């Protein structure tokens, strides 16, 4: 899972990538750290691009993407958000998502 460092990079991915997964976490969130490898495994198995951001490092993304809690998994397809899960991630549902 590649880490993105600013909101412009996120916007570029939305414009350039046909589909991708964005994982949002915080450094002091133990659930975020436990869930990240599970999400990354699903992304790798499905062979789709995945990116990670730390919410406090990109406050503009927090506001623009309406990120109210962590962890968050957002799936984008052709420039649009098509799926979002926050706080409690249902890995079966994320795994079922098809592009």
PDB file of N, CA and C in Angstrom:
ATOM      1  N   UNK A   1       0.855  -1.168   0.000  1.00  0.00           N
ATOM      2  CA  UNK A   1       0.000   0.000   0.000  1.00  0.00           C
ATOM      3  C   UNK A   1       0.900   1.230   0.000  1.00  0.00           C
ATOM      4  N   UNK A   2       0.779   2.024  -1.024  1.00  0.00           N
ATOM      5  CA  UNK A   2       1.622   3.213  -1.149  1.00  0.00           C
ATOM      6  C   UNK A   2       1.041   4.355  -0.319  1.00  0.00           C
ATOM      7  N   UNK A   3       1.925   5.053   0.362  1.00  0.00           N
ATOM      8  CA  UNK A   3       1.502   6.174   1.201  1.00  0.00           C
ATOM      9  C   UNK A   3       1.483   7.471   0.393  1.00  0.00           C
ATOM     10  N   UNK A   4       0.401   8.220   0.529  1.00  0.00           N
ATOM     11  CA  UNK A   4       0.278   9.517  -0.127  1.00  0.00           C
ATOM     12  C   UNK A   4       0.544  10.609   0.899  1.00  0.00           C
ATOM     13  N   UNK A   5       1.176  11.698   0.445  1.00  0.00           N
ATOM     14  CA  UNK A   5       1.615  12.716   1.388  1.00  0.00           C
ATOM     15  C   UNK A   5       0.841  14.014   1.386  1.00  0.00           C
ATOM     16  N   UNK A   6      -0.011  14.232   0.364  1.00  0.00           N
ATOM     17  CA  UNK A   6      -0.777  15.478   0.347  1.00  0.00           C
ATOM     18  C   UNK A   6      -2.069  15.287  -0.437  1.00  0.00           C
ATOM     19  N   UNK A   7      -2.958  16.261  -0.328  1.00  0.00           N
ATOM     20  CA  UNK A   7      -4.280  16.154  -0.948  1.00  0.00           C
ATOM     21  C   UNK A   7      -4.193  16.161  -2.470  1.00  0.00           C
ATOM     22  N   UNK A   8      -3.225  16.868  -3.019  1.00  0.00           N
ATOM     23  CA  UNK A   8      -3.054  16.886  -4.480  1.00  0.00           C
ATOM     24  C   UNK A   8      -2.789  15.483  -5.030  1.00  0.00           C
ATOM     25  N   UNK A   9      -2.012  14.700  -4.309  1.00  0.00           N
ATOM     26  CA  UNK A   9      -1.748  13.326  -4.743  1.00  0.00           C
ATOM     27  C   UNK A   9      -3.034  12.511  -4.774  1.00  0.00           C
ATOM     28  N   UNK A  10      -3.895  12.715  -3.795  1.00  0.00           N
ATOM     29  CA  UNK A  10      -5.185  12.018  -3.768  1.00  0.00           C
ATOM     30  C   UNK A  10      -6.015  12.424  -4.981  1.00  0.00           C
ATOM     31  N   UNK A  11      -6.088  13.722  -5.240  1.00  0.00           N
ATOM     32  CA  UNK A  11      -6.849  14.212  -6.394  1.00  0.00           C
ATOM     33  C   UNK A  11      -6.302  13.653  -7.703  1.00  0.00           C
ATOM     34  N   UNK A  12      -4.981  13.571  -7.814  1.00  0.00           N
ATOM     35  CA  UNK A  12      -4.365  12.992  -9.018  1.00  0.00           C
ATOM     36  C   UNK A  12      -4.756  11.527  -9.185  1.00  0.00           C
ATOM     37  N   UNK A  13      -4.784  10.775  -8.100  1.00  0.00           N
ATOM     38  CA  UNK A  13      -5.182   9.368  -8.181  1.00  0.00           C
ATOM     39  C   UNK A  13      -6.639   9.262  -8.623  1.00  0.00           C
ATOM     40  N   UNK A  14      -7.492  10.118  -8.090  1.00  0.00           N
ATOM     41  CA  UNK A  14      -8.904  10.109  -8.472  1.00  0.00           C
ATOM     42  C   UNK A  14      -9.054  10.374  -9.967  1.00  0.00           C
ATOM     43  N   UNK A  15      -8.252  11.281 -10.511  1.00  0.00           N
ATOM     44  CA  UNK A  15      -8.323  11.615 -11.934  1.00  0.00           C
ATOM     45  C   UNK A  15      -7.667  10.560 -12.824  1.00  0.00           C
ATOM     46  N   UNK A  16      -6.530  10.014 -12.385  1.00  0.00           N
ATOM     47  CA  UNK A  16      -5.711   9.157 -13.229  1.00  0.00           C
ATOM     48  C   UNK A  16      -6.054   7.670 -13.161  1.00  0.00           C
ATOM     49  N   UNK A  17      -6.367   7.182 -11.977  1.00  0.00           N
ATOM     50  CA  UNK A  17      -6.590   5.744 -11.794  1.00  0.00           C
ATOM     51  C   UNK A  17      -8.042   5.400 -12.135  1.00  0.00           C
ATOM     52  N   UNK A  18      -8.227   4.290 -12.826  1.00  0.00           N
ATOM     53  CA  UNK A  18      -9.596   3.859 -13.116  1.00  0.00           C
ATOM     54  C   UNK A  18     -10.287   3.450 -11.817  1.00  0.00           C
ATOM     55  N   UNK A  19      -9.569   2.748 -10.961  1.00  0.00           N
ATOM     56  CA  UNK A  19     -10.102   2.351  -9.662  1.00  0.00           C
ATOM     57  C   UNK A  19      -8.961   2.222  -8.671  1.00  0.00           C
ATOM     58  N   UNK A  20      -9.277   2.444  -7.398  1.00  0.00           N
ATOM     59  CA  UNK A  20      -8.297   2.249  -6.334  1.00  0.00           C
ATOM     60  C   UNK A  20      -8.965   2.279  -4.974  1.00  0.00           C
ATOM     61  N   UNK A  21      -8.224   1.821  -3.994  1.00  0.00           N
ATOM     62  CA  UNK A  21      -8.671   1.811  -2.613  1.00  0.00           C
ATOM     63  C   UNK A  21      -7.849   2.823  -1.837  1.00  0.00           C
ATOM     64  N   UNK A  22      -8.511   3.606  -0.999  1.00  0.00           N
ATOM     65  CA  UNK A  22      -7.826   4.544  -0.112  1.00  0.00           C
ATOM     66  C   UNK A  22      -8.101   4.128   1.320  1.00  0.00           C
ATOM     67  N   UNK A  23      -7.029   3.920   2.084  1.00  0.00           N
ATOM     68  CA  UNK A  23      -7.139   3.555   3.495  1.00  0.00           C
ATOM     69  C   UNK A  23      -6.674   4.741   4.324  1.00  0.00           C
ATOM     70  N   UNK A  24      -7.508   5.154   5.267  1.00  0.00           N
ATOM     71  CA  UNK A  24      -7.215   6.313   6.104  1.00  0.00           C
ATOM     72  C   UNK A  24      -7.073   5.848   7.545  1.00  0.00           C
ATOM     73  N   UNK A  25      -6.002   6.286   8.192  1.00  0.00           N
ATOM     74  CA  UNK A  25      -5.765   5.890   9.576  1.00  0.00           C
ATOM     75  C   UNK A  25      -5.146   7.046  10.361  1.00  0.00           C
ATOM     76  N   UNK A  26      -4.887   6.766  11.628  1.00  0.00           N
ATOM     77  CA  UNK A  26      -4.162   7.702  12.497  1.00  0.00           C
ATOM     78  C   UNK A  26      -3.083   6.913  13.223  1.00  0.00           C
ATOM     79  N   UNK A  27      -2.009   7.587  13.543  1.00  0.00           N
ATOM     80  CA  UNK A  27      -0.869   6.951  14.198  1.00  0.00           C
ATOM     81  C   UNK A  27      -1.228   6.302  15.526  1.00  0.00           C
ATOM     82  N   UNK A  28      -2.054   6.950  16.324  1.00  0.00           N
ATOM     83  CA  UNK A  28      -2.344   6.460  17.671  1.00  0.00           C
ATOM     84  C   UNK A  28      -3.574   5.551  17.720  1.00  0.00           C
ATOM     85  N   UNK A  29      -3.996   5.016  16.593  1.00  0.00           N
ATOM     86  CA  UNK A  29      -5.194   4.171  16.506  1.00  0.00           C
ATOM     87  C   UNK A  29      -4.781   2.709  16.384  1.00  0.00           C
ATOM     88  N   UNK A  30      -4.979   1.947  17.447  1.00  0.00           N
ATOM     89  CA  UNK A  30      -4.572   0.534  17.423  1.00  0.00           C
ATOM     90  C   UNK A  30      -5.416  -0.279  16.450  1.00  0.00           C
ATOM     91  N   UNK A  31      -6.682   0.051  16.306  1.00  0.00           N
ATOM     92  CA  UNK A  31      -7.545  -0.654  15.359  1.00  0.00           C
ATOM     93  C   UNK A  31      -7.061  -0.406  13.936  1.00  0.00           C
ATOM     94  N   UNK A  32      -6.661   0.835  13.663  1.00  0.00           N
ATOM     95  CA  UNK A  32      -6.137   1.168  12.329  1.00  0.00           C
ATOM     96  C   UNK A  32      -4.941   0.298  11.982  1.00  0.00           C
ATOM     97  N   UNK A  33      -4.050   0.131  12.939  1.00  0.00           N
ATOM     98  CA  UNK A  33      -2.838  -0.671  12.707  1.00  0.00           C
ATOM     99  C   UNK A  33      -3.176  -2.154  12.559  1.00  0.00           C
ATOM    100  N   UNK A  34      -4.202  -2.614  13.259  1.00  0.00           N
ATOM    101  CA  UNK A  34      -4.607  -4.018  13.141  1.00  0.00           C
ATOM    102  C   UNK A  34      -5.333  -4.283  11.822  1.00  0.00           C
ATOM    103  N   UNK A  35      -6.125  -3.310  11.365  1.00  0.00           N
ATOM    104  CA  UNK A  35      -6.920  -3.496  10.144  1.00  0.00           C
ATOM    105  C   UNK A  35      -6.119  -3.297   8.860  1.00  0.00           C
ATOM    106  N   UNK A  36      -5.093  -2.481   8.903  1.00  0.00           N
ATOM    107  CA  UNK A  36      -4.357  -2.146   7.685  1.00  0.00           C
ATOM    108  C   UNK A  36      -3.813  -3.379   6.947  1.00  0.00           C
ATOM    109  N   UNK A  37      -3.167  -4.322   7.622  1.00  0.00           N
ATOM    110  CA  UNK A  37      -2.662  -5.499   6.896  1.00  0.00           C
ATOM    111  C   UNK A  37      -3.782  -6.328   6.256  1.00  0.00           C
ATOM    112  N   UNK A  38      -4.948  -6.361   6.892  1.00  0.00           N
ATOM    113  CA  UNK A  38      -6.083  -7.110   6.345  1.00  0.00           C
ATOM    114  C   UNK A  38      -6.593  -6.450   5.065  1.00  0.00           C
ATOM    115  N   UNK A  39      -6.697  -5.132   5.098  1.00  0.00           N
ATOM    116  CA  UNK A  39      -7.141  -4.392   3.914  1.00  0.00           C
ATOM    117  C   UNK A  39      -6.108  -4.521   2.805  1.00  0.00           C
ATOM    118  N   UNK A  40      -4.852  -4.406   3.162  1.00  0.00           N
ATOM    119  CA  UNK A  40      -3.773  -4.526   2.179  1.00  0.00           C
ATOM    120  C   UNK A  40      -3.767  -5.915   1.529  1.00  0.00           C
ATOM    121  N   UNK A  41      -4.026  -6.946   2.302  1.00  0.00           N
ATOM    122  CA  UNK A  41      -4.077  -8.311   1.774  1.00  0.00           C
ATOM    123  C   UNK A  41      -5.194  -8.443   0.736  1.00  0.00           C
ATOM    124  N   UNK A  42      -6.359  -7.892   1.047  1.00  0.00           N
ATOM    125  CA  UNK A  42      -7.484  -7.945   0.103  1.00  0.00           C
ATOM    126  C   UNK A  42      -7.123  -7.206  -1.187  1.00  0.00           C
ATOM    127  N   UNK A  43      -6.536  -6.013  -1.047  1.00  0.00           N
ATOM    128  CA  UNK A  43      -6.146  -5.240  -2.233  1.00  0.00           C
ATOM    129  C   UNK A  43      -5.141  -6.011  -3.078  1.00  0.00           C
ATOM    130  N   UNK A  44      -4.179  -6.646  -2.437  1.00  0.00           N
ATOM    131  CA  UNK A  44      -3.171  -7.423  -3.172  1.00  0.00           C
ATOM    132  C   UNK A  44      -3.783  -8.637  -3.861  1.00  0.00           C
ATOM    133  N   UNK A  45      -4.687  -9.329  -3.163  1.00  0.00           N
ATOM    134  CA  UNK A  45      -5.335 -10.500  -3.748  1.00  0.00           C
ATOM    135  C   UNK A  45      -6.184 -10.120  -4.960  1.00  0.00           C
ATOM    136  N   UNK A  46      -6.830  -8.965  -4.885  1.00  0.00           N
ATOM    137  CA  UNK A  46      -7.684  -8.507  -5.981  1.00  0.00           C
ATOM    138  C   UNK A  46      -6.879  -7.767  -7.051  1.00  0.00           C
ATOM    139  N   UNK A  47      -5.605  -7.533  -6.730  1.00  0.00           N
ATOM    140  CA  UNK A  47      -4.705  -6.876  -7.670  1.00  0.00           C
ATOM    141  C   UNK A  47      -5.198  -5.490  -8.109  1.00  0.00           C
ATOM    142  N   UNK A  48      -5.646  -4.687  -7.121  1.00  0.00           N
ATOM    143  CA  UNK A  48      -5.968  -3.319  -7.472  1.00  0.00           C
ATOM    144  C   UNK A  48      -5.147  -2.359  -6.635  1.00  0.00           C
ATOM    145  N   UNK A  49      -4.892  -1.173  -7.175  1.00  0.00           N
ATOM    146  CA  UNK A  49      -4.045  -0.201  -6.496  1.00  0.00           C
ATOM    147  C   UNK A  49      -4.634   0.207  -5.149  1.00  0.00           C
ATOM    148  N   UNK A  50      -3.764   0.366  -4.169  1.00  0.00           N
ATOM    149  CA  UNK A  50      -4.213   0.807  -2.849  1.00  0.00           C
ATOM    150  C   UNK A  50      -3.249   1.849  -2.311  1.00  0.00           C
ATOM    151  N   UNK A  51      -3.835   2.811  -1.618  1.00  0.00           N
ATOM    152  CA  UNK A  51      -3.068   3.930  -1.070  1.00  0.00           C
ATOM    153  C   UNK A  51      -3.478   4.162   0.368  1.00  0.00           C
ATOM    154  N   UNK A  52      -2.564   4.755   1.107  1.00  0.00           N
ATOM    155  CA  UNK A  52      -2.761   4.981   2.538  1.00  0.00           C
ATOM    156  C   UNK A  52      -2.448   6.422   2.875  1.00  0.00           C
ATOM    157  N   UNK A  53      -3.261   7.021   3.742  1.00  0.00           N
ATOM    158  CA  UNK A  53      -2.934   8.338   4.293  1.00  0.00           C
ATOM    159  C   UNK A  53      -3.138   8.318   5.799  1.00  0.00           C
ATOM    160  N   UNK A  54      -2.366   9.154   6.461  1.00  0.00           N
ATOM    161  CA  UNK A  54      -2.554   9.416   7.883  1.00  0.00           C
ATOM    162  C   UNK A  54      -3.379  10.696   7.975  1.00  0.00           C
ATOM    163  N   UNK A  55      -4.569  10.617   8.538  1.00  0.00           N
ATOM    164  CA  UNK A  55      -5.511  11.737   8.568  1.00  0.00           C
ATOM    165  C   UNK A  55      -4.914  13.037   9.136  1.00  0.00           C
ATOM    166  N   UNK A  56      -4.202  13.000  10.254  1.00  0.00           N
ATOM    167  CA  UNK A  56      -3.689  14.266  10.802  1.00  0.00           C
ATOM    168  C   UNK A  56      -2.643  14.953   9.914  1.00  0.00           C
ATOM    169  N   UNK A  57      -2.007  14.195   9.044  1.00  0.00           N
ATOM    170  CA  UNK A  57      -0.978  14.768   8.180  1.00  0.00           C
ATOM    171  C   UNK A  57      -1.562  15.508   6.982  1.00  0.00           C
ATOM    172  N   UNK A  58      -2.822  15.236   6.644  1.00  0.00           N
ATOM    173  CA  UNK A  58      -3.449  15.865   5.479  1.00  0.00           C
ATOM    174  C   UNK A  58      -4.823  16.403   5.892  1.00  0.00           C
ATOM    175  N   UNK A  59      -4.855  17.490   6.657  1.00  0.00           N
ATOM    176  CA  UNK A  59      -6.142  18.012   7.135  1.00  0.00           C
ATOM    177  C   UNK A  59      -7.100  18.399   6.008  1.00  0.00           C
ATOM    178  N   UNK A  60      -6.566  18.809   4.864  1.00  0.00           N
ATOM    179  CA  UNK A  60      -7.434  19.153   3.737  1.00  0.00           C
ATOM    180  C   UNK A  60      -8.222  17.933   3.277  1.00  0.00           C
ATOM    181  N   UNK A  61      -7.595  16.769   3.264  1.00  0.00           N
ATOM    182  CA  UNK A  61      -8.285  15.536   2.871  1.00  0.00           C
ATOM    183  C   UNK A  61      -9.382  15.195   3.874  1.00  0.00           C
ATOM    184  N   UNK A  62      -9.104  15.423   5.149  1.00  0.00           N
ATOM    185  CA  UNK A  62     -10.095  15.154   6.190  1.00  0.00           C
ATOM    186  C   UNK A  62     -11.373  15.941   5.918  1.00  0.00           C
ATOM    187  N   UNK A  63     -11.229  17.212   5.579  1.00  0.00           N
ATOM    188  CA  UNK A  63     -12.392  18.050   5.296  1.00  0.00           C
ATOM    189  C   UNK A  63     -13.049  17.727   3.964  1.00  0.00           C
ATOM    190  N   UNK A  64     -12.255  17.620   2.916  1.00  0.00           N
ATOM    191  CA  UNK A  64     -12.793  17.417   1.574  1.00  0.00           C
ATOM    192  C   UNK A  64     -13.434  16.037   1.390  1.00  0.00           C
ATOM    193  N   UNK A  65     -12.908  15.031   2.077  1.00  0.00           N
ATOM    194  CA  UNK A  65     -13.443  13.678   1.952  1.00  0.00           C
ATOM    195  C   UNK A  65     -14.402  13.309   3.085  1.00  0.00           C
ATOM    196  N   UNK A  66     -14.709  14.282   3.951  1.00  0.00           N
ATOM    197  CA  UNK A  66     -15.631  14.061   5.085  1.00  0.00           C
ATOM    198  C   UNK A  66     -15.215  12.855   5.923  1.00  0.00           C
ATOM    199  N   UNK A  67     -14.004  12.901   6.417  1.00  0.00           N
ATOM    200  CA  UNK A  67     -13.462  11.823   7.233  1.00  0.00           C
ATOM    201  C   UNK A  67     -13.685  12.160   8.703  1.00  0.00           C
ATOM    202  N   UNK A  68     -14.683  11.531   9.309  1.00  0.00           N
ATOM    203  CA  UNK A  68     -15.060  11.854  10.680  1.00  0.00           C
ATOM    204  C   UNK A  68     -14.519  10.886  11.715  1.00  0.00           C
ATOM    205  N   UNK A  69     -14.088   9.714  11.278  1.00  0.00           N
ATOM    206  CA  UNK A  69     -13.518   8.737  12.190  1.00  0.00           C
ATOM    207  C   UNK A  69     -12.524   7.870  11.407  1.00  0.00           C
ATOM    208  N   UNK A  70     -11.758   7.086  12.117  1.00  0.00           N
ATOM    209  CA  UNK A  70     -10.805   6.179  11.488  1.00  0.00           C
ATOM    210  C   UNK A  70     -10.961   4.804  12.121  1.00  0.00           C
ATOM    211  N   UNK A  71     -10.571   3.762  11.456  1.00  0.00           N
ATOM    212  CA  UNK A  71     -10.079   3.696  10.090  1.00  0.00           C
ATOM    213  C   UNK A  71     -11.208   3.875   9.081  1.00  0.00           C
ATOM    214  N   UNK A  72     -10.813   4.235   7.870  1.00  0.00           N
ATOM    215  CA  UNK A  72     -11.762   4.404   6.770  1.00  0.00           C
ATOM    216  C   UNK A  72     -11.198   3.706   5.536  1.00  0.00           C
ATOM    217  N   UNK A  73     -12.070   2.982   4.846  1.00  0.00           N
ATOM    218  CA  UNK A  73     -11.745   2.383   3.554  1.00  0.00           C
ATOM    219  C   UNK A  73     -12.680   3.032   2.541  1.00  0.00           C
ATOM    220  N   UNK A  74     -12.097   3.619   1.495  1.00  0.00           N
ATOM    221  CA  UNK A  74     -12.899   4.225   0.431  1.00  0.00           C
ATOM    222  C   UNK A  74     -12.466   3.592  -0.888  1.00  0.00           C
ATOM    223  N   UNK A  75     -13.446   3.141  -1.658  1.00  0.00           N
ATOM    224  CA  UNK A  75     -13.171   2.616  -2.988  1.00  0.00           C
ATOM    225  C   UNK A  75     -13.617   3.650  -4.013  1.00  0.00           C
ATOM    226  N   UNK A  76     -12.721   3.957  -4.939  1.00  0.00           N
ATOM    227  CA  UNK A  76     -13.016   4.899  -6.009  1.00  0.00           C
ATOM    228  C   UNK A  76     -13.046   4.145  -7.332  1.00  0.00           C
ATOM    229  N   UNK A  77     -13.984   4.529  -8.197  1.00  0.00           N
ATOM    230  CA  UNK A  77     -14.084   3.945  -9.529  1.00  0.00           C
ATOM    231  C   UNK A  77     -14.426   5.055 -10.511  1.00  0.00           C
ATOM    232  N   UNK A  78     -13.586   5.212 -11.519  1.00  0.00           N
ATOM    233  CA  UNK A  78     -13.756   6.228 -12.555  1.00  0.00           C
ATOM    234  C   UNK A  78     -14.041   7.615 -11.959  1.00  0.00           C
ATOM    235  N   UNK A  79     -13.228   7.987 -10.972  1.00  0.00           N
ATOM    236  CA  UNK A  79     -13.294   9.326 -10.403  1.00  0.00           C
ATOM    237  C   UNK A  79     -14.360   9.557  -9.349  1.00  0.00           C
ATOM    238  N   UNK A  80     -15.067   8.504  -8.973  1.00  0.00           N
ATOM    239  CA  UNK A  80     -16.135   8.654  -7.986  1.00  0.00           C
ATOM    240  C   UNK A  80     -15.979   7.655  -6.852  1.00  0.00           C
ATOM    241  N   UNK A  81     -16.400   8.082  -5.685  1.00  0.00           N
ATOM    242  CA  UNK A  81     -16.437   7.177  -4.546  1.00  0.00           C
ATOM    243  C   UNK A  81     -17.620   6.233  -4.736  1.00  0.00           C
ATOM    244  N   UNK A  82     -17.345   4.937  -4.668  1.00  0.00           N
ATOM    245  CA  UNK A  82     -18.430   3.970  -4.844  1.00  0.00           C
ATOM    246  C   UNK A  82     -18.714   3.173  -3.579  1.00  0.00           C
ATOM    247  N   UNK A  83     -17.805   3.205  -2.617  1.00  0.00           N
ATOM    248  CA  UNK A  83     -18.003   2.440  -1.391  1.00  0.00           C
ATOM    249  C   UNK A  83     -17.169   3.070  -0.278  1.00  0.00           C
ATOM    250  N   UNK A  84     -17.738   3.082   0.927  1.00  0.00           N
ATOM    251  CA  UNK A  84     -17.014   3.606   2.080  1.00  0.00           C
ATOM    252  C   UNK A  84     -17.413   2.820   3.320  1.00  0.00           C
ATOM    253  N   UNK A  85     -16.404   2.516   4.117  1.00  0.00           N
ATOM    254  CA  UNK A  85     -16.633   1.932   5.436  1.00  0.00           C
ATOM    255  C   UNK A  85     -15.767   2.678   6.425  1.00  0.00           C
ATOM    256  N   UNK A  86     -16.335   2.963   7.571  1.00  0.00           N
ATOM    257  CA  UNK A  86     -15.593   3.690   8.596  1.00  0.00           C
ATOM    258  C   UNK A  86     -15.778   3.015   9.952  1.00  0.00           C
ATOM    259  N   UNK A  87     -14.772   3.139  10.769  1.00  0.00           N
ATOM    260  CA  UNK A  87     -14.725   2.626  12.134  1.00  0.00           C
ATOM    261  C   UNK A  87     -14.689   1.106  12.194  1.00  0.00           C
ATOM    262  N   UNK A  88     -15.785   0.450  11.847  1.00  0.00           N
ATOM    263  CA  UNK A  88     -15.837  -1.007  11.881  1.00  0.00           C
ATOM    264  C   UNK A  88     -15.848  -1.488  10.431  1.00  0.00           C
ATOM    265  N   UNK A  89     -14.762  -2.103  10.022  1.00  0.00           N
ATOM    266  CA  UNK A  89     -14.598  -2.534   8.641  1.00  0.00           C
ATOM    267  C   UNK A  89     -15.137  -3.963   8.485  1.00  0.00           C
ATOM    268  N   UNK A  90     -16.036  -4.140   7.542  1.00  0.00           N
ATOM    269  CA  UNK A  90     -16.554  -5.465   7.201  1.00  0.00           C
ATOM    270  C   UNK A  90     -15.682  -6.005   6.064  1.00  0.00           C
ATOM    271  N   UNK A  91     -14.724  -6.836   6.407  1.00  0.00           N
ATOM    272  CA  UNK A  91     -13.745  -7.306   5.429  1.00  0.00           C
ATOM    273  C   UNK A  91     -14.375  -8.177   4.345  1.00  0.00           C
ATOM    274  N   UNK A  92     -15.431  -8.892   4.674  1.00  0.00           N
ATOM    275  CA  UNK A  92     -16.134  -9.688   3.661  1.00  0.00           C
ATOM    276  C   UNK A  92     -16.728  -8.773   2.602  1.00  0.00           C
ATOM    277  N   UNK A  93     -17.289  -7.663   3.037  1.00  0.00           N
ATOM    278  CA  UNK A  93     -17.886  -6.724   2.087  1.00  0.00           C
ATOM    279  C   UNK A  93     -16.814  -6.053   1.227  1.00  0.00           C
ATOM    280  N   UNK A  94     -15.700  -5.673   1.835  1.00  0.00           N
ATOM    281  CA  UNK A  94     -14.605  -5.082   1.066  1.00  0.00           C
ATOM    282  C   UNK A  94     -14.070  -6.101   0.062  1.00  0.00           C
ATOM    283  N   UNK A  95     -13.947  -7.338   0.482  1.00  0.00           N
ATOM    284  CA  UNK A  95     -13.441  -8.402  -0.377  1.00  0.00           C
ATOM    285  C   UNK A  95     -14.418  -8.696  -1.517  1.00  0.00           C
ATOM    286  N   UNK A  96     -15.703  -8.527  -1.276  1.00  0.00           N
ATOM    287  CA  UNK A  96     -16.720  -8.800  -2.288  1.00  0.00           C
ATOM    288  C   UNK A  96     -16.784  -7.717  -3.345  1.00  0.00           C
ATOM    289  N   UNK A  97     -16.385  -6.501  -2.997  1.00  0.00           N
ATOM    290  CA  UNK A  97     -16.468  -5.384  -3.932  1.00  0.00           C
ATOM    291  C   UNK A  97     -15.731  -5.718  -5.216  1.00  0.00           C
ATOM    292  N   UNK A  98     -16.388  -5.461  -6.334  1.00  0.00           N
ATOM    293  CA  UNK A  98     -15.794  -5.780  -7.638  1.00  0.00           C
ATOM    294  C   UNK A  98     -15.744  -4.533  -8.486  1.00  0.00           C
ATOM    295  N   UNK A  99     -14.696  -4.442  -9.256  1.00  0.00           N
ATOM    296  CA  UNK A  99     -14.560  -3.333 -10.184  1.00  0.00           C
ATOM    297  C   UNK A  99     -14.760  -3.858 -11.582  1.00  0.00           C
TER     298      UNK A  99
END
